[in-house]
Coordinates of C-alpha atoms and ligand atoms in Angstrom, one line a residue:
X1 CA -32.2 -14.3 -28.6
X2 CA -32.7 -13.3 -32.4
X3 CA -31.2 -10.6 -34.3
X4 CA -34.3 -8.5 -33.4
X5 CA -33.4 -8.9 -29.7
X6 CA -31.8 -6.3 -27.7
X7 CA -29.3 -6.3 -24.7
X8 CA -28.6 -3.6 -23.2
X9 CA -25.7 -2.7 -20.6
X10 CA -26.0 -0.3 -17.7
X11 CA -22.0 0.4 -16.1
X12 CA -19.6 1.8 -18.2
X13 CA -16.5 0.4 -16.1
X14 CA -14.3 -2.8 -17.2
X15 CA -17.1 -5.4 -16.5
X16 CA -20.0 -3.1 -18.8
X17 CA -17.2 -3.5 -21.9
X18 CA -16.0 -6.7 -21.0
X19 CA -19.8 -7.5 -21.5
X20 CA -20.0 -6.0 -24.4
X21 CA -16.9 -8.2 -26.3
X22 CA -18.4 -11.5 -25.0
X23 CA -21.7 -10.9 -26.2
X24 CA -20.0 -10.1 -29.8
X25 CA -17.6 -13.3 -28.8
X26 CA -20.7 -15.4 -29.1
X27 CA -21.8 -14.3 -32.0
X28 CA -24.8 -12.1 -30.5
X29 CA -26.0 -10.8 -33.8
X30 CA -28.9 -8.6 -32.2
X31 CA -28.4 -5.1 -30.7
X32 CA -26.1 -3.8 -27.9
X33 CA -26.6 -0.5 -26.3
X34 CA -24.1 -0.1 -23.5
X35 CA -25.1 2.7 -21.1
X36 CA -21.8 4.7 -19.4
X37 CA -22.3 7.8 -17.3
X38 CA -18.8 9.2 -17.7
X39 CA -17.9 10.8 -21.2
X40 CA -14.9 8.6 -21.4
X41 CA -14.5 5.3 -23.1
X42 CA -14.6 2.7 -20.5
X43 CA -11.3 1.9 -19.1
X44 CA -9.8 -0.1 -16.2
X45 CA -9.0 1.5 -12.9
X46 CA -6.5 0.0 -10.5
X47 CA -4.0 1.9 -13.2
X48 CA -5.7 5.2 -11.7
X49 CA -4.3 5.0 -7.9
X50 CA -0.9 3.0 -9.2
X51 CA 0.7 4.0 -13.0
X52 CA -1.5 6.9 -14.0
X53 CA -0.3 9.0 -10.8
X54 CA 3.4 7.7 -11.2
X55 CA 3.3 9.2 -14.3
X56 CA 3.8 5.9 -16.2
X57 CA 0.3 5.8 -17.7
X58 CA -2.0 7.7 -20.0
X59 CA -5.4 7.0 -19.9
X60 CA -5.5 5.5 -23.5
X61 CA -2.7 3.0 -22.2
X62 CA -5.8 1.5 -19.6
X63 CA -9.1 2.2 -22.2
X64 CA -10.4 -1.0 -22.5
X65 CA -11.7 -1.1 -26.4
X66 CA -11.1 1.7 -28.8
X67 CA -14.2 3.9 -30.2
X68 CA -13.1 2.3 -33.6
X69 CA -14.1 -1.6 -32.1
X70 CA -17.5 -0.4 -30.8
X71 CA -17.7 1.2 -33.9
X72 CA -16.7 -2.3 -35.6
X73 CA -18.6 -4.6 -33.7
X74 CA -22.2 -2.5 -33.7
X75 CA -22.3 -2.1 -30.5
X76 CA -24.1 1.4 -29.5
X77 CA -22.6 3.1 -26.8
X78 CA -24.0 6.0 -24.8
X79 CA -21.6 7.7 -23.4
X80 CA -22.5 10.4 -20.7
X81 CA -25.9 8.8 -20.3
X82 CA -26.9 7.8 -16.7
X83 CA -30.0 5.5 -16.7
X84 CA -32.5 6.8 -14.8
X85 CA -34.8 4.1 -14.3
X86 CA -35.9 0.5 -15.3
X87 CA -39.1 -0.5 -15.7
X88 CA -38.6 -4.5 -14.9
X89 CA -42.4 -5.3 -16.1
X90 CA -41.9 -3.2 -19.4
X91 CA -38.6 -4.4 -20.4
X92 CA -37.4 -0.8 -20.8
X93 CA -35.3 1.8 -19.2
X94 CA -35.7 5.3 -18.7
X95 CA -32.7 8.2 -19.9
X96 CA -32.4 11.7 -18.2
X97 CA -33.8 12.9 -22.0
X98 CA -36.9 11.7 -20.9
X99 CA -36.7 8.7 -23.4
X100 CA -37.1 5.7 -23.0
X101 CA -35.2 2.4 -24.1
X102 CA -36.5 -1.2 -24.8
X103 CA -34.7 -4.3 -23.7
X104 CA -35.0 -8.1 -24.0
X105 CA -31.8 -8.8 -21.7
X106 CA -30.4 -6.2 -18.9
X107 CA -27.3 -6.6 -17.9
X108 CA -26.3 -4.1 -14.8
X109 CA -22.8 -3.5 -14.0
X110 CA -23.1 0.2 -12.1
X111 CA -20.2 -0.6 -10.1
X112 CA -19.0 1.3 -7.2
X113 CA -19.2 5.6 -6.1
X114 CA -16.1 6.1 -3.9
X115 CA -18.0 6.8 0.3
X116 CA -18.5 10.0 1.3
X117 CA -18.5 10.2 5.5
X118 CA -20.0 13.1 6.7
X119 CA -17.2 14.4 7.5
X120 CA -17.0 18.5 9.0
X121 CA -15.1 20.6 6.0
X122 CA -15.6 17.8 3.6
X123 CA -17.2 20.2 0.8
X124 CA -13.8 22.3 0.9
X125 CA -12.0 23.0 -2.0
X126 CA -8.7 20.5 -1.9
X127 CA -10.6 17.7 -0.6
X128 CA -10.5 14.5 -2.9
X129 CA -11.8 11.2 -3.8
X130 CA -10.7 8.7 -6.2
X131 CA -12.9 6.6 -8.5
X132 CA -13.2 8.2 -11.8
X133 CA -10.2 9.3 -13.9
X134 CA -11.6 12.7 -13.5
X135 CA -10.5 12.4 -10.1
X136 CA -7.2 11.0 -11.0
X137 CA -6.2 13.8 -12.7
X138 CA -7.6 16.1 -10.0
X139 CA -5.3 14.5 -7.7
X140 CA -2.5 13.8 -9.6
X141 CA -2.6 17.8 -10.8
X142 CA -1.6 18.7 -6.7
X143 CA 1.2 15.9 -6.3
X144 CA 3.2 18.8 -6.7
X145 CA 6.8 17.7 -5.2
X146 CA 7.5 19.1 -1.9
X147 CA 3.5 19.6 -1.1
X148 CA 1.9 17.1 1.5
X149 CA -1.1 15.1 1.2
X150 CA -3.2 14.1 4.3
X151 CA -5.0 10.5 3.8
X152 CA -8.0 9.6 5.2
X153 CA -8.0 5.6 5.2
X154 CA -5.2 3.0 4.9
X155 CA -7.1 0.9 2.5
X156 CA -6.2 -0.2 -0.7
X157 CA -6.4 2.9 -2.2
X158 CA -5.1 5.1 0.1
X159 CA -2.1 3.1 0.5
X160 CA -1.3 2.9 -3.2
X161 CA -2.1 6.6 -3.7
X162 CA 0.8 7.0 -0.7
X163 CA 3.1 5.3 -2.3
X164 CA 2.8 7.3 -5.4
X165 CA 3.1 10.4 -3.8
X166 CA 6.0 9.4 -1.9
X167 CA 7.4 8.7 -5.7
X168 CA 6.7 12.7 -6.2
X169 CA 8.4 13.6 -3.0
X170 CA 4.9 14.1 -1.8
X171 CA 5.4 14.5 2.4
X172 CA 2.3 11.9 3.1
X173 CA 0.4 11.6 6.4
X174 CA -2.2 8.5 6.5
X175 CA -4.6 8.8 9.2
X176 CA -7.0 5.1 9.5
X177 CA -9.4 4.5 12.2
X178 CA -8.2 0.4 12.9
X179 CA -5.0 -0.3 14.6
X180 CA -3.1 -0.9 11.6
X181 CA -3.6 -0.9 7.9
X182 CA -5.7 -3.7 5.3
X183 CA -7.0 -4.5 8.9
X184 CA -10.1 -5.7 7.7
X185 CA -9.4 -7.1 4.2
X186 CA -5.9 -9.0 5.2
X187 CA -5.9 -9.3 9.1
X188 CA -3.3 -8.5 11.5
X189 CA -0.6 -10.4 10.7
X190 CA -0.3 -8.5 6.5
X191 CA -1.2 -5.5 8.4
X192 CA 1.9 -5.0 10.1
X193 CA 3.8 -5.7 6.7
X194 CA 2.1 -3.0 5.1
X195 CA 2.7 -0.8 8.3
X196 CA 6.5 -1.5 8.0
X197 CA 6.5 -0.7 4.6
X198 CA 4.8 2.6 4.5
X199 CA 6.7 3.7 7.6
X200 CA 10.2 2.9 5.9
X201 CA 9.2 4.9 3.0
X202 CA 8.5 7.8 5.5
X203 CA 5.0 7.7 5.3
X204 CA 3.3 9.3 9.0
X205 CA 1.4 6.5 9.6
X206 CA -1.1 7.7 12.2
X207 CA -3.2 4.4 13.5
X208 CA -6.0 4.3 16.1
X209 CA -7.0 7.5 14.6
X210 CA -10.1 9.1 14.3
X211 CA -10.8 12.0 12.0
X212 CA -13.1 15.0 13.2
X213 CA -12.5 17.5 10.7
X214 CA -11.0 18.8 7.8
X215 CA -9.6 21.9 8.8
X216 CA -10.0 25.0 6.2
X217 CA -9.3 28.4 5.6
X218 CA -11.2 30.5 3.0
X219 CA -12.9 27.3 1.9
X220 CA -10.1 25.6 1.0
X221 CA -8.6 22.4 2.9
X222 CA -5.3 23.0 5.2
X223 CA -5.4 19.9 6.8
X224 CA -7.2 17.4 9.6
X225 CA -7.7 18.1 13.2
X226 CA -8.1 14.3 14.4
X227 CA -9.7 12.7 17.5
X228 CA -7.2 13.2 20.2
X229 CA -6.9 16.6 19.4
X230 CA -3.7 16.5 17.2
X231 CA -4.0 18.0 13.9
X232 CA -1.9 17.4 10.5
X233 CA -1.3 20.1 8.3
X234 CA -1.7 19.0 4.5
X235 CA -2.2 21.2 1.1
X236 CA -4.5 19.0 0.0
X237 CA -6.7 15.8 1.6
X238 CA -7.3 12.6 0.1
X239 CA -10.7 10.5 1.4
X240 CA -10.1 6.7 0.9
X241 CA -12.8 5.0 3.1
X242 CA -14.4 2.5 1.1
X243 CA -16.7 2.3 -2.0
X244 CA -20.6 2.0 -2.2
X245 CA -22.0 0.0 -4.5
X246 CA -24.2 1.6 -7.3
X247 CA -27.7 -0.2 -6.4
X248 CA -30.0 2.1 -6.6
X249 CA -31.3 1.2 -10.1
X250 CA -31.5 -2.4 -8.9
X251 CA -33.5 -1.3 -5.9
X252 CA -35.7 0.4 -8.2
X253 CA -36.3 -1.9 -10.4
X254 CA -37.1 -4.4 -7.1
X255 CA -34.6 -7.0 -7.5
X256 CA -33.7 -8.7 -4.5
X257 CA -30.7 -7.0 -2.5
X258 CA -28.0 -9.1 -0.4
X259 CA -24.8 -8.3 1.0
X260 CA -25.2 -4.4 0.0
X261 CA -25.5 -5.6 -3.6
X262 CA -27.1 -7.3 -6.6
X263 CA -28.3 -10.5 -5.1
X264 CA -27.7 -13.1 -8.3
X265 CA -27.2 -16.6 -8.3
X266 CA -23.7 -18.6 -9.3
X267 CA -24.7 -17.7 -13.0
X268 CA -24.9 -14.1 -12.3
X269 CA -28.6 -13.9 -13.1
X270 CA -30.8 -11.4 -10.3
X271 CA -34.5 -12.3 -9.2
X272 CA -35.7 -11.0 -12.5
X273 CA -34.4 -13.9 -14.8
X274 CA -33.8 -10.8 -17.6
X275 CA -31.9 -9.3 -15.9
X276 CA -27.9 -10.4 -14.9
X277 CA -25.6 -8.0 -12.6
X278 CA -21.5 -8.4 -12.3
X279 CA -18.3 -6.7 -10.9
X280 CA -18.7 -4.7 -8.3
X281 CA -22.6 -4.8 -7.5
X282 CA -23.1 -8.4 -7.8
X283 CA -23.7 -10.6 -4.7
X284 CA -23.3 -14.2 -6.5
X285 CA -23.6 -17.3 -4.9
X286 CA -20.1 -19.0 -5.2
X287 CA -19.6 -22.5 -5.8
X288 CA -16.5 -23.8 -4.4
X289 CA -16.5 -21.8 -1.1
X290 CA -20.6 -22.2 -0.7
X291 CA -21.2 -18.9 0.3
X292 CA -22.2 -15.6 -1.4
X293 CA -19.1 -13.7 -2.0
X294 CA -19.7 -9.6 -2.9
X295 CA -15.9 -8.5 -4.2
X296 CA -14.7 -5.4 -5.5
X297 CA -12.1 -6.7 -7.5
X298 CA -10.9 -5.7 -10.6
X299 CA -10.8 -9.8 -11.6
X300 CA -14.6 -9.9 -11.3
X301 CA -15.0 -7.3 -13.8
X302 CA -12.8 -8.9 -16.3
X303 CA -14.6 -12.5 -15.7
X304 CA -17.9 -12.4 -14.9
X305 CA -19.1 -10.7 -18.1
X306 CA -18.6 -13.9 -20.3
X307 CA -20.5 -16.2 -18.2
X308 CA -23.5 -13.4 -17.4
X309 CA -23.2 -13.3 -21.5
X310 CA -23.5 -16.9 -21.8
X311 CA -26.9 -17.3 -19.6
X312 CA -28.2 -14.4 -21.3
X313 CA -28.0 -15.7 -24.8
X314 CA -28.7 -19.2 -23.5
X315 CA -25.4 -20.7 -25.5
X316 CA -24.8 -23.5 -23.1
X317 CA -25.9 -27.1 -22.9
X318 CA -27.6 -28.4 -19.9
X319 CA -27.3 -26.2 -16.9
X320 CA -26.2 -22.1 -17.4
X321 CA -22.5 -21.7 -17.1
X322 CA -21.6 -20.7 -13.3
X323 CA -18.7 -18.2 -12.2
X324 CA -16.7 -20.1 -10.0
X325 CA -13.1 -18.2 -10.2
X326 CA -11.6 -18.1 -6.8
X327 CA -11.8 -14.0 -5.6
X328 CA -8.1 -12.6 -7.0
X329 CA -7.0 -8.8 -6.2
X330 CA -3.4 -7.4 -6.7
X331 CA -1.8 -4.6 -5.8
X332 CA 1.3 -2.3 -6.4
X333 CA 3.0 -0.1 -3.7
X334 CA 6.4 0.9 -3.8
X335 CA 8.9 -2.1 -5.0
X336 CA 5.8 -4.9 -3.4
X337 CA 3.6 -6.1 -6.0
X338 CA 1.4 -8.8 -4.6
X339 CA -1.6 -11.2 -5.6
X340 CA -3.9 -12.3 -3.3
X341 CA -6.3 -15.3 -4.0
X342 CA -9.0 -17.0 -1.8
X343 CA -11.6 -15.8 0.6
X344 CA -10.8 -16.0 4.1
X345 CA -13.1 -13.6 6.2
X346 CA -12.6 -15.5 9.1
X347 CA -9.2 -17.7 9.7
X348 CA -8.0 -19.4 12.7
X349 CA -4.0 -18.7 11.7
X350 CA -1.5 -17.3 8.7
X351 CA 1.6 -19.0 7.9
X352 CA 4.3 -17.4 5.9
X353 CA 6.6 -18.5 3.7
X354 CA 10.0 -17.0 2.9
X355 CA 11.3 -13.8 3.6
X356 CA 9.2 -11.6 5.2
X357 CA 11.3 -8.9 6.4
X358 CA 12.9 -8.8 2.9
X359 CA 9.2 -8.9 1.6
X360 CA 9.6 -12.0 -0.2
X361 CA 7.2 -14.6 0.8
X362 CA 3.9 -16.3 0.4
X363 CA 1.4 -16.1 3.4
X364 CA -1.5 -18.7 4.0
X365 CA -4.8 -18.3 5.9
X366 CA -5.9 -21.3 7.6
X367 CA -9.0 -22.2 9.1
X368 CA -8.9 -24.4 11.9
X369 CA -8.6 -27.4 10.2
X370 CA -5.5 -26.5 8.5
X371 CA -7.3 -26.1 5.1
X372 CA -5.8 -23.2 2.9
X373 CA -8.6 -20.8 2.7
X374 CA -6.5 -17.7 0.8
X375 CA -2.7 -17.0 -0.1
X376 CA -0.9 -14.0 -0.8
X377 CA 2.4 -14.0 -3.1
X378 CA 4.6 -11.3 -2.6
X379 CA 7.3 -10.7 -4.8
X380 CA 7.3 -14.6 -5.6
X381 CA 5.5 -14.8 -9.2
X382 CA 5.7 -18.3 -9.7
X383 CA 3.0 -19.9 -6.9
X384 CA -0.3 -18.4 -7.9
X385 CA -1.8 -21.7 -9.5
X386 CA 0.0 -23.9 -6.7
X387 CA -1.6 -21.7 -4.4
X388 CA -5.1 -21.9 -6.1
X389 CA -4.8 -25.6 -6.2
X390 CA -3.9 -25.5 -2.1
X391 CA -7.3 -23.9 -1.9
X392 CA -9.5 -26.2 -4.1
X393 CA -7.9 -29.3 -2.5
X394 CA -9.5 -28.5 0.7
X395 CA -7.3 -30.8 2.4
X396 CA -5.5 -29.7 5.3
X397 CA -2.2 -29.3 5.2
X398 CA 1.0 -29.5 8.1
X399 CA 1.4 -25.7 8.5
X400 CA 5.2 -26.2 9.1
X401 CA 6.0 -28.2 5.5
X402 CA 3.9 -25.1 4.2
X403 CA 6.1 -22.6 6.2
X404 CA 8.9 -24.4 5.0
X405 CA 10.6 -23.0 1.8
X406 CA 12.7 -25.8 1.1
X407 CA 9.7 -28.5 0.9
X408 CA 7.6 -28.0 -2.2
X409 CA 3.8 -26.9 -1.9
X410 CA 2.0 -29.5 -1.2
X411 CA -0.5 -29.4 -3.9
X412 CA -1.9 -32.4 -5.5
Ligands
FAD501 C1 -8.3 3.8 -7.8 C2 -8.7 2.4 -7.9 C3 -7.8 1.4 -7.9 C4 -8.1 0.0 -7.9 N1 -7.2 -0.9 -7.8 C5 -7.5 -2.2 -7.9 C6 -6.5 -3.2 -7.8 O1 -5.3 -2.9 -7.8 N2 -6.9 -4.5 -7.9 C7 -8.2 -4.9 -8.0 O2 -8.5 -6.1 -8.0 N3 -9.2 -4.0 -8.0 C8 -8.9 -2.6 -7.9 N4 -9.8 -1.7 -8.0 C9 -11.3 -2.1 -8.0 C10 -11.7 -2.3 -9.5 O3 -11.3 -1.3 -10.3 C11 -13.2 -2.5 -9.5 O4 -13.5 -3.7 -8.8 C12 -13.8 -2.5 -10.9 O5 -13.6 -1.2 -11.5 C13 -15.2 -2.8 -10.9 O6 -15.7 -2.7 -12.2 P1 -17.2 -2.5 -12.6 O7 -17.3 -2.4 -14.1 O8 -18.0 -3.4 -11.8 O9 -17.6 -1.1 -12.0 P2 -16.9 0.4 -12.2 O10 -15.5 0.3 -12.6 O11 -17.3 1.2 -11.0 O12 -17.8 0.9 -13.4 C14 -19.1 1.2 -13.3 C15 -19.5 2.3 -14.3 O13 -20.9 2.4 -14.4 C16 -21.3 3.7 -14.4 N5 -22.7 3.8 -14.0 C17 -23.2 3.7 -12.7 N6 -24.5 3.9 -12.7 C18 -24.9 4.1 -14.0 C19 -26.1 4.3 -14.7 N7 -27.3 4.4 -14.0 N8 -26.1 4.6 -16.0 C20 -25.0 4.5 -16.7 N9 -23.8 4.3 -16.2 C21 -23.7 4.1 -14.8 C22 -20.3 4.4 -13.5 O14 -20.2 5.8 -13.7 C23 -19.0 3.7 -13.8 O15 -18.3 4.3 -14.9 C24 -9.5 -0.3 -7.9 C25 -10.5 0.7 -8.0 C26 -10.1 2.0 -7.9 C27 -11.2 3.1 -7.9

């Protein structure tokens, strides 16, 4: 790449700016245009659903880079722009103007839309999402203490946005088809924990539950008449179920699709070798754990984007640079604050550690060989790189020296 060369970034989220700085970290010299459909500088999210609505938070606290260092560092941004196209053969991409754009490298990071079920009364006024900071505010504006808030999903996101209202003396029903919360992403076992800890902070945790309607009047939302026929009444309705990654462009441009994203390889790079995808869209081949591992995780974002970078600039000796960070997510709800590390789709057991009623512990998926596959610290902030090491080891492990508080990890 020469100073001639350009590089241009589709995704205005944490992993399109994160891009941006490592490209300027290696002393890319040539042109960056980073593409953002919002109007707002990027910025990271997980603040949105955690500080932002407790009112600890601006949005300037969680902007990523200021206009002044894109200013500074030459890089052109386009805010408010939404690519419309890219023409893989041409090495160019298409704006709504009607322009078009040239390109030596592509780097896509579209992210994720929040999903939309087709759910009857859906369109009504008081129904919300939550993706963009747009939407933050939109929520946060009808937190209004003493209202209630009707949840549709106890995922990440719905939980956290619970927990804030609960902090505005929000009353909060959550309504989640599985038979308890983070049933899919955690398992049963963290499930009930969250449960528990919902419930004692007098959230109506309605599980089992299906949701046939969003009930209205004059348009507007009053609530959600669910599957056996019970209804909650709620001034305005939250929809949490999931996010979609943004692939269309990659479809378009007919790079190879897997796992409902951007199938690349460990070093991020798609089936066009110009073109590299990270965070939320990318579906990269992982290293350690052998398999391709599609997260949306805030930690993918941050650290993919120096080694997509790297291959695209070719700065590396002998073979490109490969991701190979174990998956990480946190969250914050209530007084729990946790990080989670590993990959564990399927386990055979979990083992905790410590206190769990007292929420104060370390939990350990196992597969059937006893091999640490993933471990959660909650409340314990000292662990996370003995618990990383558990998982790289790959050795198994006697589940009660691990359950065992008094007998140190055993990491090698
Ligand atoms: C409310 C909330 C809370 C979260 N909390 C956590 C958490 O606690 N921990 C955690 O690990 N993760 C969390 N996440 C997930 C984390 O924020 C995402 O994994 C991360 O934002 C992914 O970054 P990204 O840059 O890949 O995509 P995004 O952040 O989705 O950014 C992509 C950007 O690209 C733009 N775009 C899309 N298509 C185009 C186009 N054609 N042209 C131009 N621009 C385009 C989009 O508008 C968007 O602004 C949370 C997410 C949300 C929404």
């Amino acid at each position: 790449m020469t100073t001639s060369s350009t590089i241009a970034i589709v995704g205005g989220g944490l992993a399109g700016a994160k891009a941006a700085e490592a490209l300027r970290d290696n002393d890319f010299d040539g042109h960056v245009v980073l593409f953002a459909a919002e109007d707002h500088l990027p910025y990271e999210r997980p603040p949105l659903s955690k500080e932002y609505l407790a009112g600890k938070q601006k949005l300037d606290d969680f902007t990523t880079d200021s206009a002044a260092w894109y200013r500074d560092h030459n890089v052109e941004l386009r805010l408010g722009t939404e690519v419309s196209a890219v023409n893989a053969a041409e090495h160019t991409l298409a704006l709504p103007d009607g322009t078009t754009v040239g390109y030596d490298k592509l780097l896509l990071a579209t992210g994720s839309s929040s999903r939309r079920p087709p759910i009857p009364g859906a369109d009504a006024a008081g129904v919300h999402y939550l993706r963009t900071i747009d939407d933050a505010a939109a929520l946060s504006a009808v937190l209004t203490p003493g209202s209630s808030l009707a949840v549709v999903g106890a995922g990440w996101i719905g939980l956290e946005v619970a927990a804030a209202a609960r902090g505005r003396d929000v009353t909060v029903t959550v309504v989640e088809a599985a038979h308890l919360p983070l049933l899919a992403a955690l398992g049963a076992e963290v499930g009930e924990v969250f449960a528990q800890l919902h419930r004692e902070h007098g959230v109506d945790l309605r599980l089992d539950q299906s949701v046939q309607e969003i009930t209205t009047d004059n348009g507007t939302a009053t609530g959600l008449r669910l599957g056996d026929g019970s209804t909650v009444a709620a001034d305005a309705v939250l929809i949490a179920v999931g996010a979609a990654p943004n692939i269309g462009l990659a479809e378009q441009a007919g790079l190879a699709i897997a796992d409902g994203g951007v199938l690349v390889d460990a070093s991020l790079r798609s089936s066009d070798p110009d073109i590299y995808a990270v965070g939320d869209i990318a579906a990269a081949q992982h290293p350690f754990f052998g398999v391709r591992i599609r997260t949306e995780h805030w930690a993918n974002a941050l650290k993919q984007p120096a080694v997509a970078a790297a291959g695209m600039l070719g700065k590396y000796a002998g073979a490109a640079p490969e991701y190979t960070e174990l998956p990480y997510f946190f969250t914050d709800q209530y007084d729990l604050g946790m990080e989670y590390v590993g990959h564990a789709p399927e386990y055979q057991r979990v083992v905790f550690r410590g206190d769990v009623a007292g929420r104060e512990f370390v939990a350990f998926w196992l597969d059937t060989d006893n091999r640490v596959l993933a471990g959660m610290n909650v409340n314990v902030w000292d662990v996370l790189d003995d618990v990383k090491a558990l998982i790289r080891s790959a050795e198994p492990v006697d589940p009660d020296r691990l359950a065992d508080p008094a007998q140190p990890l055993p990491t090698r």
